[in-house]
mmCIF file of C-alpha atoms and ligand atoms in Angstrom:
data_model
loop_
_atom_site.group_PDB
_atom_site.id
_atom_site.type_symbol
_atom_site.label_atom_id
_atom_site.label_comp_id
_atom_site.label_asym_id
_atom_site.label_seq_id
_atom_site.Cartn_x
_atom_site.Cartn_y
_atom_site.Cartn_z
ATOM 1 C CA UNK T 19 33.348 -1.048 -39.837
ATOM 2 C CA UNK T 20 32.434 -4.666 -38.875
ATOM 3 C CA UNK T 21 30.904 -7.029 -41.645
ATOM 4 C CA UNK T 22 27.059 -7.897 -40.663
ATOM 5 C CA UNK T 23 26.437 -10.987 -41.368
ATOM 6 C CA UNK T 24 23.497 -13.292 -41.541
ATOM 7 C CA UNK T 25 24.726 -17.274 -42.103
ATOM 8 C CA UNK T 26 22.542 -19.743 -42.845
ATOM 9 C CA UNK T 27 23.575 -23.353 -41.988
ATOM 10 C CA UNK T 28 21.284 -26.095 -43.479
ATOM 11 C CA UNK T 29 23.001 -28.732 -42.030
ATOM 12 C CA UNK T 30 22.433 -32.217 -43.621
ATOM 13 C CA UNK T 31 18.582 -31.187 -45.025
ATOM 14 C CA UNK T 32 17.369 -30.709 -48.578
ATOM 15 C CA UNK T 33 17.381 -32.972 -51.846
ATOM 16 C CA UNK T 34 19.348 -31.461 -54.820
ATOM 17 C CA UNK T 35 16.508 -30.428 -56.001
ATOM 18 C CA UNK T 36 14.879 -28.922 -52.825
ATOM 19 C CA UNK T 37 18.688 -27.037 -52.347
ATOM 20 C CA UNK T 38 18.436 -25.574 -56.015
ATOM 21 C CA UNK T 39 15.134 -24.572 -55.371
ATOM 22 C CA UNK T 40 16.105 -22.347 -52.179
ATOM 23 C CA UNK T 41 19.454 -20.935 -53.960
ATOM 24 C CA UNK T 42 17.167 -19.913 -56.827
ATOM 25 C CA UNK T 43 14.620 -17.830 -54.448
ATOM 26 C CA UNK T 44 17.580 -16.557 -52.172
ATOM 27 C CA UNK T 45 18.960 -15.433 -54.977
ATOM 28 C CA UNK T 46 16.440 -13.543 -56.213
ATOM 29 C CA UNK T 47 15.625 -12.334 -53.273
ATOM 30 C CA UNK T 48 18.396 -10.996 -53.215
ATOM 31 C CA UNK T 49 18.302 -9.635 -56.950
ATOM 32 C CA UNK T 50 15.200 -7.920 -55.412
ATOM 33 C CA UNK T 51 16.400 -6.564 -52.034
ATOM 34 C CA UNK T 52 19.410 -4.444 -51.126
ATOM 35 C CA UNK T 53 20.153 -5.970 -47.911
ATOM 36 C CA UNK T 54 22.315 -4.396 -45.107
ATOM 37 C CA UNK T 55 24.017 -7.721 -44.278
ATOM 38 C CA UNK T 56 26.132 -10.233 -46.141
ATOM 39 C CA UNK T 57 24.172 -13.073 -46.630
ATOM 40 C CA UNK T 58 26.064 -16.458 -46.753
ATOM 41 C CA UNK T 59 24.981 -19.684 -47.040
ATOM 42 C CA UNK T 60 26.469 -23.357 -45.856
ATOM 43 C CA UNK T 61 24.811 -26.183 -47.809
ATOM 44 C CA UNK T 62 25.548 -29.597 -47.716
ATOM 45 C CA UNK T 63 28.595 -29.625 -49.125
ATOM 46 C CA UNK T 64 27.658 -31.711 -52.072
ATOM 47 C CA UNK T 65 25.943 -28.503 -53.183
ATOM 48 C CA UNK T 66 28.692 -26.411 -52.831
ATOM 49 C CA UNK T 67 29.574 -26.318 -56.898
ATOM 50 C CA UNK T 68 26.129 -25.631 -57.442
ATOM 51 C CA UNK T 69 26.119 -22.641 -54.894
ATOM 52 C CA UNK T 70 29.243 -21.435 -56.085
ATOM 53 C CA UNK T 71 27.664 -21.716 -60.017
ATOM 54 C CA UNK T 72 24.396 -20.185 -59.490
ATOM 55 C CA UNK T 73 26.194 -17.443 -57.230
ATOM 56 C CA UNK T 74 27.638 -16.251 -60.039
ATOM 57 C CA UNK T 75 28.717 -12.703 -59.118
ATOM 58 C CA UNK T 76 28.721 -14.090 -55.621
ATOM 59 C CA UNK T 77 26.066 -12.062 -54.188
ATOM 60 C CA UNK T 78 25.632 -14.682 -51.906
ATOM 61 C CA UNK T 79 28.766 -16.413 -49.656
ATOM 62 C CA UNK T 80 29.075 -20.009 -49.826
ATOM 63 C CA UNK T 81 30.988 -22.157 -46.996
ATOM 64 C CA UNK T 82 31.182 -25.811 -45.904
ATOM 65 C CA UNK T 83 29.894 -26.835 -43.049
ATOM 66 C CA UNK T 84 33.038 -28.290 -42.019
ATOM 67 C CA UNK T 85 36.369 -29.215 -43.498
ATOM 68 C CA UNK T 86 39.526 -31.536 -42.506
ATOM 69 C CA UNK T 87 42.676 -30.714 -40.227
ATOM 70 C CA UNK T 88 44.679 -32.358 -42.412
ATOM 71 C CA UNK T 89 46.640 -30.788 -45.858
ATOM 72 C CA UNK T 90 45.828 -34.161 -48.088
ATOM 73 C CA UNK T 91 45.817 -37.702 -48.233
ATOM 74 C CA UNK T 92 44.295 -40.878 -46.257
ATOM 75 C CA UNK T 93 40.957 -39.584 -44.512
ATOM 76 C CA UNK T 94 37.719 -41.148 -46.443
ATOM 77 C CA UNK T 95 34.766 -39.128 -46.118
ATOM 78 C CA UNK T 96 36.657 -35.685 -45.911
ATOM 79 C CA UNK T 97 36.935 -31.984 -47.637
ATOM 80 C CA UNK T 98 40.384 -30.135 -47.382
ATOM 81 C CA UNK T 99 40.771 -26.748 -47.690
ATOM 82 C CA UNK T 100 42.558 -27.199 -50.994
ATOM 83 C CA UNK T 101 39.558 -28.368 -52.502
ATOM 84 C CA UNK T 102 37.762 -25.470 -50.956
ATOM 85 C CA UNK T 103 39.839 -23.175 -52.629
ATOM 86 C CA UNK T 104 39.846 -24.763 -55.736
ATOM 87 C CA UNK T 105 35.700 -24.760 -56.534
ATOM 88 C CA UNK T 106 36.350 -20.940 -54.576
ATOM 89 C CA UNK T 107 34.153 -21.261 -51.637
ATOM 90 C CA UNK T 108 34.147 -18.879 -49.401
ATOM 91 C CA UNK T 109 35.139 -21.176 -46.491
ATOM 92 C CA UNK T 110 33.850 -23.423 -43.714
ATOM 93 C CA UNK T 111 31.783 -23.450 -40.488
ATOM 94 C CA UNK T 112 34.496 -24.743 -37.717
ATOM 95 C CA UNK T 113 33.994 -26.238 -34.534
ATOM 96 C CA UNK T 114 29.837 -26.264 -34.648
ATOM 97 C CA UNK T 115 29.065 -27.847 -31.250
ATOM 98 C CA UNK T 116 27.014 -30.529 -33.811
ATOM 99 C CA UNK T 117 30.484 -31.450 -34.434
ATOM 100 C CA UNK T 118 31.739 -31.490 -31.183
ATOM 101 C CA UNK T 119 29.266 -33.600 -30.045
ATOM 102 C CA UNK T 120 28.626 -36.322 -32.409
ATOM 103 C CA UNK T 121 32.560 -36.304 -34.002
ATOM 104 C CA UNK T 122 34.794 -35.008 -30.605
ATOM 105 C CA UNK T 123 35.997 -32.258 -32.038
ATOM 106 C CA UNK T 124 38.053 -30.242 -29.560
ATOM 107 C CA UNK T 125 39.077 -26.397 -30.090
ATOM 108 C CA UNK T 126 42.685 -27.951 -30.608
ATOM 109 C CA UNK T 127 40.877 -29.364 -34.224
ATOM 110 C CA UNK T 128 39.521 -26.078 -34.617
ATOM 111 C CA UNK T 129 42.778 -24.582 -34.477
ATOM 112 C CA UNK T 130 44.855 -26.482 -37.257
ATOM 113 C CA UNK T 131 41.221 -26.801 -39.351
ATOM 114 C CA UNK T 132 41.870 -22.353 -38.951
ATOM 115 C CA UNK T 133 44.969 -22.337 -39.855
ATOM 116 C CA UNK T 134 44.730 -24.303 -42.932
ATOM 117 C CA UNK T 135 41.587 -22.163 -44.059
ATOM 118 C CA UNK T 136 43.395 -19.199 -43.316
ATOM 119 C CA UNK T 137 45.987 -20.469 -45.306
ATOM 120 C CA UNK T 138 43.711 -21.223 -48.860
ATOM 121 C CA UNK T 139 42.454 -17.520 -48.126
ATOM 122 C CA UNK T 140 39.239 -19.025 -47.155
ATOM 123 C CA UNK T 141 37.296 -17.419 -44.438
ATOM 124 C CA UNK T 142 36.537 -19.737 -41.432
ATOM 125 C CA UNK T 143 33.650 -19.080 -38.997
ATOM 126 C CA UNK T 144 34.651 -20.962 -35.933
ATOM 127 C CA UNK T 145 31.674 -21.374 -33.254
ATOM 128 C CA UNK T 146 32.090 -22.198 -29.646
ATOM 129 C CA UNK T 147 29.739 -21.561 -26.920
ATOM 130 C CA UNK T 148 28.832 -23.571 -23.230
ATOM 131 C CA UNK T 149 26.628 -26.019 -22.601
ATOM 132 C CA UNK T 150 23.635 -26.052 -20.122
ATOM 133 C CA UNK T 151 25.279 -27.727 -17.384
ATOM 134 C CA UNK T 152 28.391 -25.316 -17.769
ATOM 135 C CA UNK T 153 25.693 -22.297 -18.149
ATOM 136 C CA UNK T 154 24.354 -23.281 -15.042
ATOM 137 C CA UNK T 155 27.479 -24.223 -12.625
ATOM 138 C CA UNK T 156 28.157 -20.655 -14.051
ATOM 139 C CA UNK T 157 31.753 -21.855 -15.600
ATOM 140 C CA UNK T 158 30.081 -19.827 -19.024
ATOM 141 C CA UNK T 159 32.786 -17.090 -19.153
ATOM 142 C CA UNK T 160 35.860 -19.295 -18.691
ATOM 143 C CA UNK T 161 34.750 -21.920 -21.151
ATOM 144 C CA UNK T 162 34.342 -19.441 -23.926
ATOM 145 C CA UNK T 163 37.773 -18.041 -22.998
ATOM 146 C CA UNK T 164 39.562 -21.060 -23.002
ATOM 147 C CA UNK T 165 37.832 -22.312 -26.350
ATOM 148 C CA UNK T 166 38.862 -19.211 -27.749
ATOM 149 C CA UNK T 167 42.487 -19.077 -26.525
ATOM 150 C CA UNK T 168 42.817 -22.462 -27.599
ATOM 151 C CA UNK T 169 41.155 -22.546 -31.127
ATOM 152 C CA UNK T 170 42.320 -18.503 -31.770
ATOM 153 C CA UNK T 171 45.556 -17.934 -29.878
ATOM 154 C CA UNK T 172 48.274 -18.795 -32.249
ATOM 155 C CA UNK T 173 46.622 -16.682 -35.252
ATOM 156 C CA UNK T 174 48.420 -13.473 -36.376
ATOM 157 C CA UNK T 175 46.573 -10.522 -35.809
ATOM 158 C CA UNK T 176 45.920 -10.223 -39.369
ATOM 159 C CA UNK T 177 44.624 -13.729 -39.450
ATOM 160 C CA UNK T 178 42.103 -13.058 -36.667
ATOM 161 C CA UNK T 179 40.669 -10.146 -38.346
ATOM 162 C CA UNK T 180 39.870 -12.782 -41.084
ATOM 163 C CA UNK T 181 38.633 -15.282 -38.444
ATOM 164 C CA UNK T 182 34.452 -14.522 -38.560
ATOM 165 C CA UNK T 183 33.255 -16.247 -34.778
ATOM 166 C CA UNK T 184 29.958 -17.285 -33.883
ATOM 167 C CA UNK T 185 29.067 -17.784 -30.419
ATOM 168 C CA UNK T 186 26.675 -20.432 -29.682
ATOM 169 C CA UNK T 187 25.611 -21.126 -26.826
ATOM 170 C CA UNK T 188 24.932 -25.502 -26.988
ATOM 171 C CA UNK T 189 21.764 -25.072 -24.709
ATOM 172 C CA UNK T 190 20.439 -22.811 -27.694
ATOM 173 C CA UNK T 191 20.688 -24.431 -30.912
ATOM 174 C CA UNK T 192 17.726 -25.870 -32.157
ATOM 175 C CA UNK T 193 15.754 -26.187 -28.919
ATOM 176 C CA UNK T 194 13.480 -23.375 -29.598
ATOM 177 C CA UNK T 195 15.375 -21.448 -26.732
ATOM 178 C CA UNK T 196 16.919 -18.129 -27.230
ATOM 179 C CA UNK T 197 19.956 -16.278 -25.066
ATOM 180 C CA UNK T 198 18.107 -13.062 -24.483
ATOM 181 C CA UNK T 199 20.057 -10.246 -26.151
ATOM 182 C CA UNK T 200 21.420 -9.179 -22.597
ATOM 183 C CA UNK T 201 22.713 -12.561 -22.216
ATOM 184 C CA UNK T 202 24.092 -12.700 -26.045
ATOM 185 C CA UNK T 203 25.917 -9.577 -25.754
ATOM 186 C CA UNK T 204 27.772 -10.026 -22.454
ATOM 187 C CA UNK T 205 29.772 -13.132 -24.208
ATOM 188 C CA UNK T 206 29.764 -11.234 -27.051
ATOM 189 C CA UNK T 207 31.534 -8.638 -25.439
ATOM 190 C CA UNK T 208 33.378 -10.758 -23.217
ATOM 191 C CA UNK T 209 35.151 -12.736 -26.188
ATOM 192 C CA UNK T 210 35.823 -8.522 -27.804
ATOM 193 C CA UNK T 211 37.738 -8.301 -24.801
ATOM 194 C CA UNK T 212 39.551 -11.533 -24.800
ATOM 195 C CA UNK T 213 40.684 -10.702 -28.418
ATOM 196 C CA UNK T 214 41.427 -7.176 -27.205
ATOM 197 C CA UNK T 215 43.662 -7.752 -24.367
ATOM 198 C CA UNK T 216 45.663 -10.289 -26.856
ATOM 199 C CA UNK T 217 45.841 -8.442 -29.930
ATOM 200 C CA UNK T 218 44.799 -4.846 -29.067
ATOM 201 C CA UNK T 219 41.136 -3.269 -29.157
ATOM 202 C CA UNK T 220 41.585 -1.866 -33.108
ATOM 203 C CA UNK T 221 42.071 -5.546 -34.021
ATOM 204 C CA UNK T 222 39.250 -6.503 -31.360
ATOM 205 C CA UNK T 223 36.697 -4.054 -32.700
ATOM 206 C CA UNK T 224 37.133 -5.661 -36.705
ATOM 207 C CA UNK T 225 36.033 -8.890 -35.693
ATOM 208 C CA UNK T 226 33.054 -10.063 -36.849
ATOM 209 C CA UNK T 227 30.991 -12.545 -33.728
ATOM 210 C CA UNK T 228 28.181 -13.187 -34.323
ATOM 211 C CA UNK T 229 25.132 -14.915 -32.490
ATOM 212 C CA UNK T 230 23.504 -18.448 -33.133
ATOM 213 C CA UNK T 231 21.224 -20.318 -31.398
ATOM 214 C CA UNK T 232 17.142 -20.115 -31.923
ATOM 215 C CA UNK T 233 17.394 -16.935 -33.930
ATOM 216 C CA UNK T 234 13.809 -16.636 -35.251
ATOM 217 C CA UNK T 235 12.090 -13.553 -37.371
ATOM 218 C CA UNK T 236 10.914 -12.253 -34.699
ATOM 219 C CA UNK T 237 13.679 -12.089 -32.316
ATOM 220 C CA UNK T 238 16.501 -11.310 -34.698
ATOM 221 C CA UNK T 239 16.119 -7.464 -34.818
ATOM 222 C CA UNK T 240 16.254 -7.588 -30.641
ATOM 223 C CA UNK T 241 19.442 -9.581 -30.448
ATOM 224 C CA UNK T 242 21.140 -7.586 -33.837
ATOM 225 C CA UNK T 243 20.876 -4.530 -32.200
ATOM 226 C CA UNK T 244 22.949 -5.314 -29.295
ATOM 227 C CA UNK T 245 26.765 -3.386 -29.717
ATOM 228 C CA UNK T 246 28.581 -6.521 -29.967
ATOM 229 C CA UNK T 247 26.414 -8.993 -32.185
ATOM 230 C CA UNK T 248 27.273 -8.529 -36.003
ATOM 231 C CA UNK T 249 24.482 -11.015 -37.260
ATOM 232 C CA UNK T 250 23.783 -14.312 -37.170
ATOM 233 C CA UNK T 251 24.242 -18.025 -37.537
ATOM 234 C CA UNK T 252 20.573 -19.471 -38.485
ATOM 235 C CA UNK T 253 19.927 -23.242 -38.574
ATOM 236 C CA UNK T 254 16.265 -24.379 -38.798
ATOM 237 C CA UNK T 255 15.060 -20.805 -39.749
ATOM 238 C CA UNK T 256 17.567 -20.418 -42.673
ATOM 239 C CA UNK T 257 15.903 -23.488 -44.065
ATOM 240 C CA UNK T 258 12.666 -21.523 -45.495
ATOM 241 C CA UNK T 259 13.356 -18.188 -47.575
ATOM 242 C CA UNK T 260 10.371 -16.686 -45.705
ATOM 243 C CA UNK T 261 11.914 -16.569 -42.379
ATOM 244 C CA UNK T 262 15.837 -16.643 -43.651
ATOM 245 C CA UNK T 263 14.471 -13.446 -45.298
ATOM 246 C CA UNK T 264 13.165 -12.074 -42.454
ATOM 247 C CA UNK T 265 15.969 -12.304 -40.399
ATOM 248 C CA UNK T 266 17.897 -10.600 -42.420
ATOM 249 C CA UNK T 267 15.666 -7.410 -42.781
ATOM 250 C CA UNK T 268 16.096 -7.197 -38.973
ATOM 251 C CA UNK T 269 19.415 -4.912 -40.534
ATOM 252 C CA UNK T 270 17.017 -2.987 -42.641
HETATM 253 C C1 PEP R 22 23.076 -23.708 -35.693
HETATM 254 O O1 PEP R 22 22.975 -24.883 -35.991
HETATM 255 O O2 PEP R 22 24.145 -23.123 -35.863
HETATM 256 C C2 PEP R 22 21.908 -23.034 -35.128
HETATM 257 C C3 PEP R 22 22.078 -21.860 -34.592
HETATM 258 O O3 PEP R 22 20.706 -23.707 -35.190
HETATM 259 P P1 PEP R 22 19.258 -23.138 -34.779
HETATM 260 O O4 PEP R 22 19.143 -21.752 -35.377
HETATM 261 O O5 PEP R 22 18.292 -24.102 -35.369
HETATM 262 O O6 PEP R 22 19.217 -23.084 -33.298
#
């Protein structure tokens, strides 16, 4: 069976004290509420100890948001793996298109940032997904096959049933505009069959991809449901426990 997932990425939002606050409720929340899902979360990372502290039996996952290609060493302003590994996060967002866009990361980045996750036994959720222009030219299917030849390709197939991937399409994330389901699962299944014809369908089939971009209470259940979609990456709506919540009864 596939993990569900439901990822919340906060992105740089929230005061220490506004962050503690929303660990605290998600936490009991989850105290409260069998869910059906993994819940994870991916605070500034700044917060991460704190996460990582109040999660104490680690009911809920805690990742970066990103995290360095390189081991160690001369790059101000950056979090390696090792020091991932060593508070015991539970590993980093990779490639978000926020990235991308703002910092020029390519999926070649994403790759060595994988490997060196992979290697700290830290689980990395590596996004990709078109943009509007390459939506509408219709060049969708081959840039989400390239990204994820390029970023994926030179994993082991027991390191890409490690690998969780989110597909997001650019056009989607925070602009209030959702991929209908239809549209979510036919990359969804599209990247299953890239990793199948690689590695084999039993590898395929235990990788987690899951959908980001506008997810919203109430569209989550719609787009979960589809065969291929194994939960969600949530930006603005994982910032309020009401609608994080929400979302992730759409498993229930
Ligand atoms: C994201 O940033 O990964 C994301 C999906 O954002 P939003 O849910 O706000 O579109």
């Amino acid at each position: 069976m596939r993990r569900k997932i439901v990822a919340g990425n906060w992105k740089m939002n929230k005061s220490v004290i506004d962050a503690q606050q929303l660990m605290y409720q998600l936490l009991e929340y989850k105290k409260n509420n069998p869910t059906q899902c993994e819940v994870w979360i991916a605070p500034p990372s700044l917060y991460l100890m704190m996460a990582k502290d109040l999660f104490e039996k680690n009911e809920i996952g805690a990742f970066a948001q990103d995290m360095s290609e390189h081991e160690s060493g001369a790059y101000t302003g950056e979090i390696s793996a090792e020091m991932l590994e060593s508070i015991e996060a539970d590993g980093s967002l990779i490639g978000h298109s926020e990235r991308r866009q703002y910092h020029g990361e390519t999926d070649s980045h994403c790759n060595r940032k994988i490997k060196l996750a992979l290697d700290k036994g830290l689980t990395p959720i590596y996004c990709n997904g078109e943009t509007l222009e390459q939506r509408k030219s219709g060049q969708h299917f081959e840039v989400v096959k390239n990204q994820t030849e390029v970023a994926l390709f030179t994993l082991t197939a027991e390191e890409i049933k490690k690998v969780v991937i989110a597909y997001e399409p650019v056009w989607a994330i925070g602009t209030g505009e959702t991929a209908t389901p239809e549209q979510a699962q036919e990359i969804h299944a599209h990247i299953r069959n890239i990793l199948a014809e690689k590695y084999g369908k039993e590898v395929a089939d235990e990788v987690s991809i899951l959908y980001g971009g506008s997810v919203k209470p109430d569209n989550a259940k719609e787009i979960f449901s589809q065969p291929d979609i194994d939960g969600g990456l949530i930006g603005g709506a994982a910032l309020k426990l009401e609608d994080f919540s929400k979302i992730i009864e759409a498993f229930n």
